[in-house]
C-alpha positions as a printed Julia matrix, in Angstrom:
321×3 Matrix{Float64}:
   1.06  10.53  -53.94
   1.27   7.88  -57.04
   4.78   7.01  -57.2
   5.31   7.8   -60.88
   4.51  10.82  -59.96
   6.58  11.88  -57.7
   9.4   10.99  -60.1
   8.39  13.81  -62.42
  10.78  17.15  -62.79
   9.59  19.79  -60.08
   8.22  21.92  -62.66
   6.05  19.56  -64.41
   4.71  18.72  -60.98
   4.09  22.47  -60.32
   2.06  22.69  -63.67
   0.29  19.44  -63.01
  -0.66  20.24  -59.98
  -2.13  23.84  -61.5
  -4.01  22.03  -63.53
  -5.65  19.71  -61.39
  -6.69  22.4   -58.87
  -8.38  24.24  -61.67
 -10.31  21.72  -63.33
 -10.99  20.28  -59.72
 -12.47  23.58  -58.4
 -14.58  23.76  -61.59
 -15.96  20.56  -61.15
 -16.96  21.1   -57.64
 -18.51  24.05  -58.09
 -20.68  22.84  -61.25
 -21.35  19.58  -59.82
 -22.67  21.5   -56.49
 -24.87  23.6   -58.58
 -26.49  21.04  -60.24
 -27.16  18.91  -57.32
 -28.26  22.06  -55.31
 -30.98  22.83  -58.59
 -32.35  19.17  -58.31
 -32.72  19.69  -54.45
 -34.69  22.94  -55.08
 -31.93  24.8   -53.16
 -31.8   28.42  -52.95
 -29.74  29.72  -55.97
 -28.18  32.49  -54.11
 -27.28  30.62  -51.07
 -25.69  28.19  -53.34
 -23.51  31.38  -54.97
 -22.77  32.62  -51.65
 -21.58  29.44  -50.44
 -20.83  26.3   -52.7
 -19.42  29.08  -55.65
 -17.33  31.25  -53.7
 -15.94  28.66  -51.52
 -15.34  26.52  -54.93
 -13.02  29.1   -55.84
 -11.1   29.1   -52.89
 -10.77  25.14  -52.85
  -7.08  25.2   -54.04
  -6.01  27.67  -51.2
  -7.84  25.52  -48.8
  -6.4   21.98  -50.1
  -2.78  23.58  -50.33
  -2.85  24.89  -46.76
  -4.68  22.16  -44.91
  -1.91  19.76  -46.83
   1.09  21.78  -45.6
  -0.13  22.22  -41.57
  -0.86  18.4   -41.88
   3.18  17.78  -42.56
   4.34  19.45  -39.24
   6.7   20.98  -41.55
   6.98  24.76  -40.97
   8.75  25.11  -44.48
   5.74  24.1   -45.89
   3.52  26.11  -43.62
   5.4   29.39  -44.79
   4.67  28.06  -48.24
   1.07  27.92  -47.73
   0.76  30.9   -45.62
   2.74  33.08  -48.14
   0.2   31.59  -50.66
  -2.97  33.03  -48.79
  -1.19  36.24  -48.25
   0.17  36.21  -51.82
  -3.52  35.05  -53.23
  -5.01  38.45  -51.67
  -2.67  40.58  -53.44
  -3.03  38.87  -56.86
  -6.79  39.08  -56.36
  -6.62  42.81  -55.73
  -4.12  43.96  -58.08
  -4.17  41.16  -60.69
  -7.69  39.78  -60.66
  -9.5   42.97  -60.29
  -7.13  45.1   -62.27
  -8.13  42.72  -65.12
 -11.84  43.35  -64.35
 -11.12  46.89  -64.24
  -9.22  47.19  -67.53
 -12.17  45.26  -69.33
 -14.55  47.99  -67.94
 -16.35  45.58  -65.22
 -15.6   48.2   -62.23
 -17.11  51.1   -63.1
 -20.31  50.46  -61.28
 -19.63  48.7   -58.14
 -22.96  47.87  -57.67
 -25.63  47.0   -54.79
 -24.08  45.6   -51.46
 -20.3   46.26  -52.3
 -19.87  48.35  -49.31
 -20.57  45.4   -46.84
 -18.04  43.34  -48.77
 -15.59  45.99  -48.62
 -16.04  46.58  -44.83
 -15.6   43.01  -44.12
 -12.29  42.79  -46.2
 -11.2   45.85  -44.29
 -12.13  44.1   -40.94
 -10.55  40.57  -41.99
  -7.34  42.05  -43.22
  -7.31  43.9   -39.43
  -7.72  40.18  -38.18
  -4.87  39.4   -40.22
  -2.58  41.85  -39.62
  -2.83  41.16  -35.68
  -2.13  37.55  -36.48
   0.77  37.93  -38.56
   2.33  40.61  -35.89
   1.45  38.26  -33.1
   3.16  35.51  -34.87
   0.92  32.85  -34.84
  -2.95  31.76  -35.61
  -3.94  30.03  -32.47
  -6.69  27.4   -32.52
  -9.04  29.68  -30.79
  -8.66  32.58  -32.7
  -9.21  30.23  -36.03
 -12.38  28.9   -34.59
 -13.38  32.76  -34.03
 -12.57  33.63  -37.96
 -14.65  30.43  -39.27
 -17.31  31.4   -36.89
 -17.24  35.26  -38.43
 -17.1   33.77  -41.76
 -20.36  32.16  -41.17
 -21.85  34.94  -39.65
 -20.67  37.03  -42.68
 -22.47  34.47  -44.98
 -25.81  34.61  -43.08
 -26.03  38.25  -42.98
 -24.99  38.72  -46.54
 -27.94  35.94  -47.49
 -30.38  37.77  -45.18
 -29.27  41.25  -46.42
 -29.51  40.26  -50.25
 -33.23  38.23  -49.62
 -34.09  41.92  -48.47
 -32.92  43.56  -51.53
 -34.48  40.63  -53.77
 -31.66  39.89  -55.53
 -32.16  36.16  -55.7
 -31.27  35.07  -59.04
 -31.58  32.11  -61.06
 -28.2   30.32  -61.49
 -27.1   29.46  -65.37
 -27.3   26.13  -66.61
 -24.39  23.99  -66.26
 -22.79  21.5   -69.04
 -24.34  18.48  -66.91
 -27.77  19.54  -67.42
 -30.09  18.04  -64.82
 -28.27  14.72  -64.47
 -28.14  14.21  -60.68
 -25.73  10.99  -61.0
 -23.22  12.83  -63.13
 -23.18  16.0   -60.97
 -22.71  13.69  -57.86
 -19.9   11.81  -59.65
 -18.24  15.0   -61.03
 -18.07  16.65  -57.76
 -16.5   13.64  -55.86
 -14.06  13.66  -58.96
 -13.44  17.07  -58.38
 -12.77  16.8   -54.75
  -9.9   14.38  -55.36
  -8.43  16.13  -58.17
  -7.87  19.14  -55.85
  -6.49  16.99  -53.46
  -3.77  15.57  -55.73
  -3.52  18.84  -57.19
  -2.47  20.39  -53.86
  -0.2   17.85  -53.24
   1.59  18.06  -56.41
   2.29  21.7   -56.37
   3.39  21.72  -52.63
   6.22  19.03  -53.55
   6.81  20.82  -56.98
   7.02  24.08  -55.32
   9.13  22.82  -52.32
  11.48  21.05  -55.11
  12.02  24.35  -57.29
  12.93  26.39  -53.75
  15.45  24.08  -52.65
  17.01  23.82  -56.08
  17.35  27.68  -56.46
  17.91  28.49  -53.09
  14.95  30.36  -52.45
  12.81  30.68  -49.54
   9.18  29.11  -49.06
   7.5   32.11  -48.39
   8.53  33.44  -51.63
   7.55  30.88  -53.4
   4.23  30.92  -51.83
   3.85  34.54  -52.44
   4.34  34.26  -56.17
   3.96  30.71  -57.39
   1.41  29.23  -55.15
  -0.68  32.12  -54.79
  -0.65  33.23  -58.64
  -2.06  29.51  -59.33
  -4.54  29.1   -56.6
  -5.91  32.6   -57.73
  -6.42  31.47  -61.01
 -10.04  30.18  -60.57
 -10.99  33.52  -59.31
  -9.39  35.24  -62.23
 -11.28  32.71  -64.67
 -14.79  33.41  -62.52
 -13.99  37.5   -62.81
 -13.37  37.74  -66.43
 -16.27  35.96  -67.41
 -18.09  38.0   -65.24
 -16.58  41.23  -66.71
 -16.83  39.7   -70.67
 -20.99  39.13  -69.51
 -21.08  42.65  -68.46
 -22.09  41.69  -65.05
 -21.23  45.02  -63.48
 -20.1   44.58  -59.79
 -20.28  40.66  -59.69
 -16.24  40.89  -60.36
 -15.68  43.34  -57.62
 -17.6   41.04  -55.16
 -16.0   38.16  -55.92
 -12.92  39.31  -55.56
 -13.53  40.64  -51.88
 -15.73  37.32  -51.17
 -12.4   35.44  -51.94
 -10.23  37.49  -49.71
 -12.17  37.37  -46.93
 -12.54  33.37  -47.21
  -8.77  33.23  -47.9
  -8.35  35.25  -44.59
 -11.42  33.91  -42.4
 -11.73  30.55  -43.82
  -8.71  29.32  -45.15
  -6.65  30.46  -42.38
  -9.35  29.84  -39.81
  -9.94  26.22  -40.67
  -6.5   25.16  -40.66
  -5.33  26.82  -37.69
  -8.63  24.99  -36.24
  -7.48  21.83  -37.76
  -3.68  21.77  -36.77
  -4.39  23.37  -33.39
  -2.68  26.65  -34.04
  -0.26  27.91  -37.11
   3.01  29.33  -36.47
   3.63  32.64  -38.99
   7.14  33.26  -39.94
   8.49  36.8   -39.37
   9.68  37.19  -42.5
   6.05  38.13  -43.47
   5.77  40.85  -40.88
   8.1   42.9   -42.64
   7.29  43.6   -45.6
   4.3   41.26  -47.04
   1.52  42.06  -44.38
   1.79  45.87  -45.16
   1.68  45.32  -49.1
  -1.76  42.92  -48.35
  -3.05  45.86  -46.26
  -2.16  48.47  -48.63
  -3.6   46.86  -51.46
  -6.71  45.14  -50.01
  -7.36  48.54  -47.79
  -7.19  51.11  -50.71
  -9.51  49.33  -52.79
 -11.96  48.75  -49.92
 -11.6   52.45  -48.81
 -12.62  53.21  -52.58
 -15.48  51.25  -52.67
 -16.89  52.45  -49.39
 -16.64  56.18  -51.13
 -18.65  54.83  -54.02
 -15.66  55.54  -56.05
 -15.46  53.65  -59.61
 -12.34  51.52  -60.72
 -11.45  53.06  -63.85
  -9.69  51.03  -66.89
  -6.76  53.17  -66.44
  -6.23  52.2   -62.7
  -7.12  48.86  -63.66
  -3.88  48.82  -66.16
  -2.09  50.52  -63.12
  -2.6   47.58  -60.36
  -1.61  44.97  -62.7
   1.54  46.49  -63.63
   1.72  47.16  -59.81
   1.4   43.33  -59.55
   4.21  42.54  -62.02
   6.56  44.99  -60.31
   5.49  43.22  -56.82
   6.56  40.02  -58.38
   9.86  41.0   -59.7
  10.57  42.94  -56.2
  10.27  39.32  -54.62
  12.8   38.06  -56.61
  15.12  41.02  -56.82
  15.48  41.48  -53.03
C-alpha cells in the first residue's frame, strides 16, 4: 500500500476502501461491456459473466487479499464478509427492491436461480460445519459455478432472452474502455487492501472480533455494487432483474469467492464462531426467499419493509451479543 495512505485513520481507510471498490467495480463492468460490444460478443453472455462477476469483484478482492496474508484473523474477516454479504443481499438489497415494487413478478428462469441458491447454500453449510473449505472442494465449487453459468446461458438462449446491452458512457471507444477496465482493476485491488487494513484497525481499537466486522462492515460495503445495480433495475421497472441479480450474486459469493480463494490458498480454515449462529441466519434468509420463489410467490412491498427492518435488527444483534 502507498505509505502515506497507511498513516491515515482507520475509519478514513475504510471509507476510501469502499469508494475505490465501488468505482473500481463499476469501471470494470462498464469497460468490459464496451470491449464485448466492439468484439461482437453476445450481450447475454457478458451479462451472465462479466456484469455478474463485476459486482462481486469487491468480495473476491477482499477475500484473496486476506487468504494471501496467512493471517487467520484476516481470513475470518473475509469469510465473515462473504456470509454477511449474502445476508445483506437478501435482506437489504432484495428487501429494498421489493419496497420499490420490483419483486411482484419474479420472471422467467427465477426457479432455476432459486434452486442454485439452495444448492450453493447447502454446500456452504457443509463447509462451515466441517470447519474448512479444502482445496479440492474449492476447485469443485468453481467447476460447479462455471457449469451453472453454461446451463443458464443455454437455457436463456432457448427462451430467446438475448437482449442488447445498454450503451455505456464510453460509447464505442475501445482504447478508453481498455484503460478504464485496467484502472478499475487496480482500484479494486487497492480498495480491498485499504478496507481490510482499516477494518482490522477498527476491530483492534474497539476489541471487536474480526468475524463480526466481516459480517457487518465488510459485508455491507462489498454489497453496495449489488444494491446499486438492483435499485437501478427496480427504478427502471425491470421485473425479475432485481431478484436475479441478488440470487446470482449469492451463488457467486459461495461457489466463486470461497471456491477461488480456497483453490488459490490451498484451503481455508473456517472459524467455529460462524457455525454457532451466522451460518444458520444465512441459511434461513436465503432458503426462505428461494423457497418462496420456487413456489412462485411474489415478494410484496410490505415483506420488503420487513426484510430491511430485519437486517437492521441483525446488525444490532451482532454488536450487542
